[in-house]
Amino acid sequence: LANINECDYPDIYPCYGHCRNTHGGYDCQCPLGFKGNASKPNGCEDIDEREHPEEYPCSGICTNIPGTFHCQCPDGTYRDPLMKQGCISATTTKKTFTGGGGHGVVYKGILDLQVVAINKSKIVVQREIDDFINEVAILSQINHRNVVKLIGCCLETEVLSLVYELISNGTLDHHLHFEGPMLLSWDDRTRIAHEVARALSYLHSSASMPIYHRDIKSSNILIDDNLTTKVSDFGASRYIPIDKTGLTTAVQGTIGYLDR
Ligand SMILES: *[C@@H]1O[C@H](CO)[C@@H](O)[C@H](O)[C@H]1NC(C)=O
């Protein structure tokens, strides 16, 4: 007696889904994302995943597609829409410890088909103008994979703005201190620490003139989609001529707020 494979004889053993030989019988199942009777023509119907949130979680906007579903964070938020509370706000107000309060608001924009972050100053005070110009001067000198890239700036209008490559995965501060959908592994943490150290080492000793950031903290360290580190916010940084090293390198910020 030979075991026949029913799946080879659809005329006798009809199956309109996935047919599987089960030694002595056969099994006919609807494709993934469909339910019903696969032995009947048109017996499989699409599962509307939106009706089964426990099985198909989506904390963003859920769209049903034949065989699957699409889940997306609402406009202005990003991260992992498949996780509970996985969408977090993309517009973040920057914090500085310089005593002056908010440094500006960061917007997402599109410039020459590239997605960019635009840091727009809130109130134009001389100190802020100085910080922005300082940042342009410093960042335009730096080309390092672990330092955020400055694409352009607009210093002529009433509202100053700096345009950067968009680093869309939030700040290290956020990854470390907020209950997020994705916990950083220890491997990632040590790699991020190493990348920050590499960027600082470059700034201190490989740039044409040593640059001291002076405000390194986790909220100034951005993380991109590949969890690559990007040091940002050079508003407080300074060029230090080599013969003056040690003179004006005092750390900015409030003791107690600085990350250890
Ligand atoms: C599925 O459809 C086939 C063909 O119409 C029928 O013979 C079979 O009993 C159905 N199975 C179920 C579980 O309804």
mmCIF file of C-alpha atoms and ligand atoms in Angstrom:
data_model
loop_
_atom_site.group_PDB
_atom_site.id
_atom_site.type_symbol
_atom_site.label_atom_id
_atom_site.label_comp_id
_atom_site.label_asym_id
_atom_site.label_seq_id
_atom_site.Cartn_x
_atom_site.Cartn_y
_atom_site.Cartn_z
ATOM 1 C CA LEU A 1 0.000 0.000 0.000
ATOM 2 C CA ALA A 2 1.380 3.323 -1.014
ATOM 3 C CA ASN A 3 0.461 6.431 0.866
ATOM 4 C CA ILE A 4 -1.168 8.744 -1.650
ATOM 5 C CA ASN A 5 -0.743 12.433 -1.391
ATOM 6 C CA GLU A 6 -4.235 13.901 -1.586
ATOM 7 C CA CYS A 7 -2.786 17.294 -2.301
ATOM 8 C CA ASP A 8 -1.701 15.994 -5.723
ATOM 9 C CA TYR A 9 -5.352 15.272 -6.652
ATOM 10 C CA PRO A 10 -7.272 18.537 -6.236
ATOM 11 C CA ASP A 11 -10.069 17.293 -8.517
ATOM 12 C CA ILE A 12 -10.904 14.586 -5.957
ATOM 13 C CA TYR A 13 -9.698 16.359 -2.819
ATOM 14 C CA PRO A 14 -10.467 20.026 -3.398
ATOM 15 C CA CYS A 15 -8.446 22.576 -1.470
ATOM 16 C CA TYR A 16 -8.507 26.318 -2.074
ATOM 17 C CA GLY A 17 -5.968 27.144 0.607
ATOM 18 C CA HIS A 18 -2.771 25.445 1.800
ATOM 19 C CA CYS A 19 -2.910 21.679 1.347
ATOM 20 C CA ARG A 20 -0.765 19.408 3.544
ATOM 21 C CA ASN A 21 -0.475 15.630 3.427
ATOM 22 C CA THR A 22 -0.961 14.115 6.880
ATOM 23 C CA HIS A 23 -0.119 10.408 6.290
ATOM 24 C CA GLY A 24 -3.532 8.835 5.975
ATOM 25 C CA GLY A 25 -5.351 12.050 5.302
ATOM 26 C CA TYR A 26 -4.845 15.649 4.345
ATOM 27 C CA ASP A 27 -5.237 19.005 5.892
ATOM 28 C CA CYS A 28 -6.515 22.035 4.033
ATOM 29 C CA GLN A 29 -6.062 25.405 5.721
ATOM 30 C CA CYS A 30 -6.858 28.957 4.753
ATOM 31 C CA PRO A 31 -3.747 31.061 4.085
ATOM 32 C CA LEU A 32 -2.324 33.173 6.906
ATOM 33 C CA GLY A 33 -4.584 36.139 7.617
ATOM 34 C CA PHE A 34 -7.692 34.373 6.269
ATOM 35 C CA LYS A 35 -10.266 32.189 8.007
ATOM 36 C CA GLY A 36 -13.082 29.857 6.946
ATOM 37 C CA ASN A 37 -13.454 26.610 5.053
ATOM 38 C CA ALA A 38 -10.609 26.171 2.600
ATOM 39 C CA SER A 39 -12.240 23.109 1.038
ATOM 40 C CA LYS A 40 -14.983 25.312 -0.434
ATOM 41 C CA PRO A 41 -14.422 27.687 -3.374
ATOM 42 C CA ASN A 42 -14.218 31.209 -1.902
ATOM 43 C CA GLY A 43 -14.488 29.558 1.500
ATOM 44 C CA CYS A 44 -11.670 31.646 2.974
ATOM 45 C CA GLU A 45 -12.395 35.190 4.008
ATOM 46 C CA ASP A 46 -10.015 37.884 5.126
ATOM 47 C CA ILE A 47 -9.580 38.310 8.869
ATOM 48 C CA ASP A 48 -10.259 41.901 9.910
ATOM 49 C CA GLU A 49 -7.429 42.234 12.419
ATOM 50 C CA ARG A 50 -8.957 45.425 13.824
ATOM 51 C CA GLU A 51 -11.673 43.293 15.434
ATOM 52 C CA HIS A 52 -9.115 41.198 17.328
ATOM 53 C CA PRO A 53 -6.825 43.650 19.103
ATOM 54 C CA GLU A 54 -5.654 41.029 21.620
ATOM 55 C CA GLU A 55 -4.305 38.818 18.858
ATOM 56 C CA TYR A 56 -3.172 41.650 16.583
ATOM 57 C CA PRO A 57 -2.149 44.558 18.827
ATOM 58 C CA CYS A 58 -1.787 47.981 17.237
ATOM 59 C CA SER A 59 -1.546 51.148 19.320
ATOM 60 C CA GLY A 60 -1.456 53.375 16.244
ATOM 61 C CA ILE A 61 -3.708 53.632 13.215
ATOM 62 C CA CYS A 62 -4.694 50.160 12.049
ATOM 63 C CA THR A 63 -5.688 49.492 8.432
ATOM 64 C CA ASN A 64 -6.999 46.132 7.326
ATOM 65 C CA ILE A 65 -5.428 44.674 4.155
ATOM 66 C CA PRO A 66 -6.338 41.255 2.630
ATOM 67 C CA GLY A 67 -4.246 38.691 4.466
ATOM 68 C CA THR A 68 -2.651 41.132 6.867
ATOM 69 C CA PHE A 69 -2.942 44.604 8.391
ATOM 70 C CA HIS A 70 -0.989 47.787 8.445
ATOM 71 C CA CYS A 71 -0.272 49.563 11.711
ATOM 72 C CA GLN A 72 1.188 53.049 11.748
ATOM 73 C CA CYS A 73 1.907 55.662 14.397
ATOM 74 C CA PRO A 74 -0.345 58.755 14.029
ATOM 75 C CA ASP A 75 1.154 61.914 12.504
ATOM 76 C CA GLY A 76 3.585 63.623 14.836
ATOM 77 C CA THR A 77 4.497 60.413 16.649
ATOM 78 C CA TYR A 78 6.942 57.623 15.911
ATOM 79 C CA ARG A 79 8.468 54.423 17.307
ATOM 80 C CA ASP A 80 6.812 51.012 17.485
ATOM 81 C CA PRO A 81 3.062 51.068 16.780
ATOM 82 C CA LEU A 82 2.744 47.321 17.423
ATOM 83 C CA MET A 83 3.635 47.779 21.084
ATOM 84 C CA LYS A 84 1.386 49.086 23.824
ATOM 85 C CA GLN A 85 1.928 52.861 24.075
ATOM 86 C CA GLY A 86 4.531 52.361 21.370
ATOM 87 C CA CYS A 87 3.944 55.703 19.630
ATOM 88 C CA ILE A 88 5.673 58.669 21.220
ATOM 89 C CA SER A 89 5.589 62.313 20.279
ATOM 90 C CA ALA A 90 8.125 63.365 17.628
ATOM 91 C CA THR A 91 8.012 67.054 18.505
ATOM 92 C CA THR A 92 10.255 67.458 21.466
ATOM 93 C CA THR A 93 11.056 70.638 23.252
ATOM 94 C CA LYS A 94 14.733 70.799 23.895
ATOM 95 C CA LYS A 95 15.917 71.364 27.415
ATOM 96 C CA THR A 96 19.104 73.144 28.317
ATOM 97 C CA PHE A 97 20.517 73.776 31.772
ATOM 98 C CA THR A 98 21.970 77.014 31.080
ATOM 99 C CA GLY A 99 19.103 78.651 33.130
ATOM 100 C CA GLY A 100 17.505 80.142 30.001
ATOM 101 C CA GLY A 101 14.782 77.513 29.687
ATOM 102 C CA GLY A 102 13.679 76.044 26.362
ATOM 103 C CA HIS A 103 16.199 76.309 23.561
ATOM 104 C CA GLY A 104 13.735 75.981 20.736
ATOM 105 C CA VAL A 105 11.315 73.569 19.188
ATOM 106 C CA VAL A 106 12.294 70.786 16.819
ATOM 107 C CA TYR A 107 10.162 70.144 13.758
ATOM 108 C CA LYS A 108 10.297 67.429 11.165
ATOM 109 C CA GLY A 109 10.466 68.671 7.596
ATOM 110 C CA ILE A 110 11.381 67.734 4.045
ATOM 111 C CA LEU A 111 14.160 69.552 2.229
ATOM 112 C CA ASP A 112 15.277 68.471 -1.236
ATOM 113 C CA LEU A 113 13.589 65.088 -0.710
ATOM 114 C CA GLN A 114 15.527 64.508 2.485
ATOM 115 C CA VAL A 115 13.714 64.212 5.808
ATOM 116 C CA VAL A 116 15.261 66.757 8.149
ATOM 117 C CA ALA A 117 14.920 68.110 11.668
ATOM 118 C CA ILE A 118 14.491 71.862 11.969
ATOM 119 C CA ASN A 119 15.410 73.461 15.259
ATOM 120 C CA LYS A 120 13.589 76.749 15.476
ATOM 121 C CA SER A 121 14.470 79.189 18.203
ATOM 122 C CA LYS A 122 11.556 80.287 20.338
ATOM 123 C CA ILE A 123 12.480 83.708 21.553
ATOM 124 C CA VAL A 124 15.327 85.519 19.951
ATOM 125 C CA VAL A 125 17.614 86.785 22.644
ATOM 126 C CA GLN A 126 21.222 87.637 21.961
ATOM 127 C CA ARG A 127 22.458 84.650 23.922
ATOM 128 C CA GLU A 128 20.397 82.333 21.794
ATOM 129 C CA ILE A 129 21.614 83.945 18.581
ATOM 130 C CA ASP A 130 25.173 83.477 19.816
ATOM 131 C CA ASP A 131 24.527 79.830 20.638
ATOM 132 C CA PHE A 132 22.990 79.196 17.226
ATOM 133 C CA ILE A 133 25.824 80.859 15.356
ATOM 134 C CA ASN A 134 28.327 79.034 17.539
ATOM 135 C CA GLU A 135 26.636 75.771 16.690
ATOM 136 C CA VAL A 136 26.794 76.518 12.950
ATOM 137 C CA ALA A 137 30.461 77.452 13.185
ATOM 138 C CA ILE A 138 31.361 74.309 15.108
ATOM 139 C CA LEU A 139 29.162 71.789 13.341
ATOM 140 C CA SER A 140 30.145 72.926 9.862
ATOM 141 C CA GLN A 141 33.701 71.833 10.742
ATOM 142 C CA ILE A 142 32.774 68.356 11.863
ATOM 143 C CA ASN A 143 32.208 65.280 9.787
ATOM 144 C CA HIS A 144 31.923 62.294 12.081
ATOM 145 C CA ARG A 145 29.474 59.406 12.002
ATOM 146 C CA ASN A 146 28.645 59.867 15.672
ATOM 147 C CA VAL A 147 28.006 63.592 15.471
ATOM 148 C CA VAL A 148 24.715 64.915 14.128
ATOM 149 C CA LYS A 149 25.076 66.416 10.647
ATOM 150 C CA LEU A 150 24.164 70.050 10.093
ATOM 151 C CA ILE A 151 22.567 70.506 6.664
ATOM 152 C CA GLY A 152 21.911 74.222 6.703
ATOM 153 C CA CYS A 153 20.724 77.192 8.636
ATOM 154 C CA CYS A 154 18.633 80.296 8.349
ATOM 155 C CA LEU A 155 19.956 83.159 10.428
ATOM 156 C CA GLU A 156 18.446 86.047 8.481
ATOM 157 C CA THR A 157 14.842 86.049 9.609
ATOM 158 C CA GLU A 158 13.430 86.919 13.010
ATOM 159 C CA VAL A 159 13.222 83.267 13.898
ATOM 160 C CA LEU A 160 16.510 81.444 13.619
ATOM 161 C CA SER A 161 16.536 77.878 12.454
ATOM 162 C CA LEU A 162 19.099 75.149 12.082
ATOM 163 C CA VAL A 163 18.490 72.202 9.770
ATOM 164 C CA TYR A 164 19.921 68.791 10.639
ATOM 165 C CA GLU A 165 19.662 65.264 9.358
ATOM 166 C CA LEU A 166 16.642 63.775 11.129
ATOM 167 C CA ILE A 167 17.545 61.341 13.868
ATOM 168 C CA SER A 168 14.155 59.872 14.502
ATOM 169 C CA ASN A 169 14.633 57.407 17.328
ATOM 170 C CA GLY A 170 14.680 59.888 20.195
ATOM 171 C CA THR A 171 17.296 60.792 22.764
ATOM 172 C CA LEU A 172 19.384 58.457 24.893
ATOM 173 C CA ASP A 173 17.728 60.092 27.896
ATOM 174 C CA HIS A 174 14.386 58.877 26.618
ATOM 175 C CA HIS A 175 15.670 55.349 26.052
ATOM 176 C CA LEU A 176 17.186 55.197 29.529
ATOM 177 C CA HIS A 177 14.684 56.964 31.747
ATOM 178 C CA PHE A 178 11.262 56.586 30.195
ATOM 179 C CA GLU A 179 9.282 53.442 30.060
ATOM 180 C CA GLY A 180 9.631 52.785 26.375
ATOM 181 C CA PRO A 181 8.585 49.950 24.152
ATOM 182 C CA MET A 182 12.134 48.925 23.501
ATOM 183 C CA LEU A 183 14.609 48.484 26.320
ATOM 184 C CA LEU A 184 18.239 49.063 25.367
ATOM 185 C CA SER A 185 20.302 45.938 25.799
ATOM 186 C CA TRP A 186 23.567 46.112 27.727
ATOM 187 C CA ASP A 187 25.425 45.489 24.476
ATOM 188 C CA ASP A 188 23.730 48.551 22.966
ATOM 189 C CA ARG A 189 24.409 50.619 26.075
ATOM 190 C CA THR A 190 28.115 49.865 26.075
ATOM 191 C CA ARG A 191 28.327 50.428 22.318
ATOM 192 C CA ILE A 192 26.538 53.793 22.672
ATOM 193 C CA ALA A 193 28.924 54.806 25.481
ATOM 194 C CA HIS A 194 31.810 53.792 23.250
ATOM 195 C CA GLU A 195 30.454 55.780 20.299
ATOM 196 C CA VAL A 196 29.988 58.893 22.448
ATOM 197 C CA ALA A 197 33.562 58.486 23.691
ATOM 198 C CA ARG A 198 34.783 58.116 20.095
ATOM 199 C CA ALA A 199 32.979 61.296 19.022
ATOM 200 C CA LEU A 200 34.393 63.220 22.015
ATOM 201 C CA SER A 201 37.869 61.892 21.410
ATOM 202 C CA TYR A 202 37.614 63.067 17.801
ATOM 203 C CA LEU A 203 36.372 66.501 18.873
ATOM 204 C CA HIS A 204 39.104 66.854 21.488
ATOM 205 C CA SER A 205 42.066 65.605 19.580
ATOM 206 C CA SER A 206 41.412 65.042 15.884
ATOM 207 C CA ALA A 207 39.479 68.126 14.797
ATOM 208 C CA SER A 208 41.686 70.883 13.359
ATOM 209 C CA MET A 209 41.110 72.895 16.513
ATOM 210 C CA PRO A 210 40.052 71.097 19.709
ATOM 211 C CA ILE A 211 36.316 71.398 20.322
ATOM 212 C CA TYR A 212 34.841 70.996 23.798
ATOM 213 C CA HIS A 213 31.157 70.187 23.801
ATOM 214 C CA ARG A 214 30.711 71.152 27.497
ATOM 215 C CA ASP A 215 27.140 69.906 27.731
ATOM 216 C CA ILE A 216 27.317 66.137 27.231
ATOM 217 C CA LYS A 217 24.265 64.532 28.736
ATOM 218 C CA SER A 218 21.883 61.825 27.648
ATOM 219 C CA SER A 219 19.275 64.305 26.383
ATOM 220 C CA ASN A 220 21.868 65.668 23.934
ATOM 221 C CA ILE A 221 22.687 62.241 22.565
ATOM 222 C CA LEU A 222 20.392 61.168 19.760
ATOM 223 C CA ILE A 223 19.806 57.605 18.670
ATOM 224 C CA ASP A 224 18.932 56.756 15.090
ATOM 225 C CA ASP A 225 16.899 53.856 13.726
ATOM 226 C CA ASN A 226 19.940 51.561 13.738
ATOM 227 C CA LEU A 227 20.686 52.613 17.330
ATOM 228 C CA THR A 228 23.727 54.526 16.139
ATOM 229 C CA THR A 229 24.737 57.369 18.440
ATOM 230 C CA LYS A 230 24.705 60.999 17.280
ATOM 231 C CA VAL A 231 26.051 63.647 19.633
ATOM 232 C CA SER A 232 24.037 66.853 19.231
ATOM 233 C CA ASP A 233 23.472 70.347 20.627
ATOM 234 C CA PHE A 234 26.727 72.199 20.185
ATOM 235 C CA GLY A 235 25.269 75.519 21.349
ATOM 236 C CA ALA A 236 27.504 75.567 24.434
ATOM 237 C CA SER A 237 30.581 74.078 22.803
ATOM 238 C CA ARG A 238 33.800 75.994 22.332
ATOM 239 C CA TYR A 239 36.891 75.929 20.195
ATOM 240 C CA ILE A 240 39.909 75.922 22.404
ATOM 241 C CA PRO A 241 43.232 76.890 20.854
ATOM 242 C CA ILE A 242 45.774 74.217 21.694
ATOM 243 C CA ASP A 243 47.953 76.524 23.817
ATOM 244 C CA LYS A 244 44.950 77.517 25.933
ATOM 245 C CA THR A 245 43.705 74.037 26.737
ATOM 246 C CA GLY A 246 42.163 73.908 30.195
ATOM 247 C CA LEU A 247 41.269 77.566 30.424
ATOM 248 C CA THR A 248 37.612 77.803 29.428
ATOM 249 C CA THR A 249 36.524 74.219 29.340
ATOM 250 C CA ALA A 250 34.256 74.403 32.382
ATOM 251 C CA VAL A 251 31.312 72.108 32.057
ATOM 252 C CA GLN A 252 27.971 73.831 31.508
ATOM 253 C CA GLY A 253 24.868 72.871 33.380
ATOM 254 C CA THR A 254 23.701 72.401 36.907
ATOM 255 C CA ILE A 255 25.481 69.961 39.174
ATOM 256 C CA GLY A 256 22.992 67.307 40.097
ATOM 257 C CA TYR A 257 21.324 67.430 36.723
ATOM 258 C CA LEU A 258 24.362 66.204 34.882
ATOM 259 C CA ASP A 259 24.296 62.550 34.028
ATOM 260 C CA ARG A 260 26.884 60.509 35.790
HETATM 261 C C1 LIG B 1 -16.105 22.608 4.203
HETATM 262 O O1 LIG B 1 -16.637 22.562 2.907
HETATM 263 C C2 LIG B 1 -16.701 21.257 2.366
HETATM 264 C C3 LIG B 1 -17.137 21.403 0.905
HETATM 265 O O2 LIG B 1 -18.316 22.161 0.795
HETATM 266 C C4 LIG B 1 -17.621 20.390 3.207
HETATM 267 O O3 LIG B 1 -17.643 19.082 2.699
HETATM 268 C C5 LIG B 1 -17.107 20.376 4.635
HETATM 269 O O4 LIG B 1 -17.990 19.688 5.484
HETATM 270 C C6 LIG B 1 -16.931 21.798 5.139
HETATM 271 N N1 LIG B 1 -16.305 21.731 6.451
HETATM 272 C C7 LIG B 1 -16.749 22.392 7.491
HETATM 273 C C8 LIG B 1 -15.952 22.241 8.743
HETATM 274 O O5 LIG B 1 -17.755 23.086 7.447
#
